[in-house]
Tab-separated table of C-alpha atoms in Angstrom:
chain	number	residue	atom	x	y	z
A	1	HIS	CA	0.000	0.000	0.000
A	2	VAL	CA	1.649	3.215	-1.184
A	3	GLN	CA	1.552	6.166	1.174
A	4	LEU	CA	3.126	9.591	1.018
A	5	VAL	CA	2.848	11.715	4.153
A	6	GLU	CA	4.032	15.303	4.233
A	7	SER	CA	5.087	17.246	7.311
A	8	GLY	CA	6.989	20.373	8.250
A	9	GLY	CA	4.644	23.077	7.061
A	10	GLY	CA	3.585	26.014	9.178
A	11	LEU	CA	3.537	29.757	9.575
A	12	VAL	CA	6.786	31.555	8.841
A	13	GLN	CA	7.774	35.180	8.416
A	14	PRO	CA	9.000	36.513	5.079
A	15	GLY	CA	12.668	35.761	4.680
A	16	GLY	CA	12.413	32.694	6.873
A	17	SER	CA	13.061	29.053	6.059
A	18	LEU	CA	11.237	25.754	6.273
A	19	ARG	CA	12.161	22.163	5.613
A	20	LEU	CA	9.348	19.986	4.393
A	21	SER	CA	9.535	16.223	4.675
A	22	CYS	CA	7.628	13.484	2.931
A	23	ALA	CA	7.637	9.989	4.385
A	24	LEU	CA	7.427	7.455	1.570
A	25	SER	CA	6.203	3.878	1.540
A	26	LEU	CA	7.533	2.990	-1.905
A	27	ASN	CA	9.223	-0.273	-2.732
A	28	PRO	CA	11.910	0.548	-3.477
A	29	THR	CA	12.060	4.307	-3.136
A	30	SER	CA	15.028	4.462	-5.482
A	31	ASP	CA	12.864	3.376	-8.450
A	32	TYR	CA	10.733	6.513	-8.321
A	33	CYS	CA	10.878	10.046	-9.600
A	34	LEU	CA	9.851	12.334	-6.721
A	35	ALA	CA	8.561	15.875	-6.716
A	36	TRP	CA	7.108	18.694	-4.666
A	37	LEU	CA	4.151	20.610	-6.035
A	38	ARG	CA	2.082	23.379	-4.534
A	39	GLN	CA	-1.303	24.954	-4.955
A	40	ALA	CA	-2.398	28.311	-3.644
A	41	PRO	CA	-6.078	29.230	-3.281
A	42	GLY	CA	-7.534	30.207	-6.623
A	43	LYS	CA	-4.415	29.202	-8.525
A	44	GLU	CA	-3.391	26.206	-10.564
A	45	ARG	CA	-1.142	23.554	-9.134
A	46	GLU	CA	2.528	24.297	-9.779
A	47	GLU	CA	5.497	21.970	-9.698
A	48	VAL	CA	8.193	23.384	-7.431
A	49	ALA	CA	10.961	20.847	-7.813
A	50	ARG	CA	11.664	17.273	-8.816
A	51	ILE	CA	14.461	14.808	-8.334
A	52	ASP	CA	14.788	11.749	-10.501
A	53	GLY	CA	16.157	8.338	-9.673
A	54	TYR	CA	19.648	9.424	-10.716
A	55	GLY	CA	19.585	12.384	-8.338
A	56	THR	CA	19.133	15.045	-11.003
A	57	ARG	CA	17.258	18.054	-9.644
A	58	THR	CA	14.974	20.386	-11.570
A	59	TYR	CA	13.392	23.550	-10.201
A	60	ALA	CA	10.613	25.836	-11.321
A	61	VAL	CA	11.814	29.168	-12.653
A	62	SER	CA	9.605	30.956	-10.138
A	63	VAL	CA	11.545	29.522	-7.192
A	64	LYS	CA	14.969	28.886	-8.649
A	65	GLY	CA	17.826	29.586	-6.294
A	66	ARG	CA	15.773	29.239	-3.149
A	67	PRO	CA	14.676	25.646	-2.688
A	68	ASP	CA	16.733	22.489	-2.403
A	69	ILE	CA	15.117	19.127	-3.037
A	70	SER	CA	16.790	15.999	-1.745
A	71	ARG	CA	15.977	12.388	-1.128
A	72	ASP	CA	17.156	9.727	1.269
A	73	ASN	CA	16.349	6.374	-0.280
A	74	THR	CA	17.580	4.533	2.794
A	75	LYS	CA	15.268	6.380	5.155
A	76	ASN	CA	12.513	6.674	2.510
A	77	ILE	CA	12.147	10.422	2.915
A	78	LEU	CA	11.891	13.281	0.439
A	79	TYR	CA	12.869	16.771	1.578
A	80	LEU	CA	12.312	20.303	0.398
A	81	GLN	CA	14.373	23.028	2.000
A	82	MET	CA	12.899	26.430	1.242
A	83	ASP	CA	14.875	29.572	2.095
A	84	ASN	CA	14.086	33.271	1.821
A	85	LEU	CA	10.377	32.528	1.827
A	86	LYS	CA	8.025	35.083	0.322
A	87	PRO	CA	4.297	35.648	0.802
A	88	GLU	CA	3.726	34.275	-2.697
A	89	ASP	CA	5.107	30.939	-1.501
A	90	THR	CA	1.983	30.510	0.610
A	91	ALA	CA	0.284	27.327	-0.580
A	92	MET	CA	-0.502	23.727	0.176
A	93	TYR	CA	2.577	21.706	-0.631
A	94	TYR	CA	2.291	18.148	-1.912
A	95	CYS	CA	4.820	15.433	-2.542
A	96	ALA	CA	4.276	13.112	-5.467
A	97	ALA	CA	5.886	10.022	-6.940
A	98	ALA	CA	6.083	8.474	-10.377
A	99	LEU	CA	7.475	5.028	-11.102
A	100	GLY	CA	10.631	5.197	-13.167
A	101	TYR	CA	14.071	6.718	-12.822
A	102	GLY	CA	13.763	9.382	-15.469
A	103	CYS	CA	10.561	11.242	-14.531
A	104	SER	CA	8.897	10.333	-17.816
A	105	SER	CA	5.689	9.072	-16.208
A	106	VAL	CA	2.833	10.987	-14.649
A	107	PHE	CA	2.774	11.299	-10.902
A	108	SER	CA	0.572	8.451	-9.759
A	109	TYR	CA	0.992	8.785	-6.024
A	110	TRP	CA	0.263	11.846	-3.944
A	111	GLY	CA	0.322	12.904	-0.343
A	112	ARG	CA	-2.421	14.928	1.311
A	113	GLY	CA	-0.322	18.040	1.622
A	114	THR	CA	1.144	20.309	4.251
A	115	GLN	CA	0.224	23.994	4.500
A	116	VAL	CA	2.896	26.660	4.251
A	117	THR	CA	1.894	30.208	5.138
A	118	VAL	CA	4.330	33.078	4.790
A	119	SER	CA	3.133	36.170	6.593
């Protein structure tokens, strides 16, 4: 049974930092492309960052230079470190997984999200 469970969200002041975590029950975690996406009220869902099975990281232009996505396949955890947070980063953040090393598949597995509010 696949489960993705996010944590680490909260209220932070502009300029602050947060580290989001996503506990993964994938078997094995290393076979999956992993990503963080977010959705703000009234806006479309936006991919923030992804990391493929080879460890290659890709970031959205809107956040480039601020986040760092990482994965620990041994501990089965996906992380998103977000620095210099801005009010426009306020959103529900979701982790997602797609089977395959190269991120060529759609994200089939999703967590329920963790709220980040920058104010």
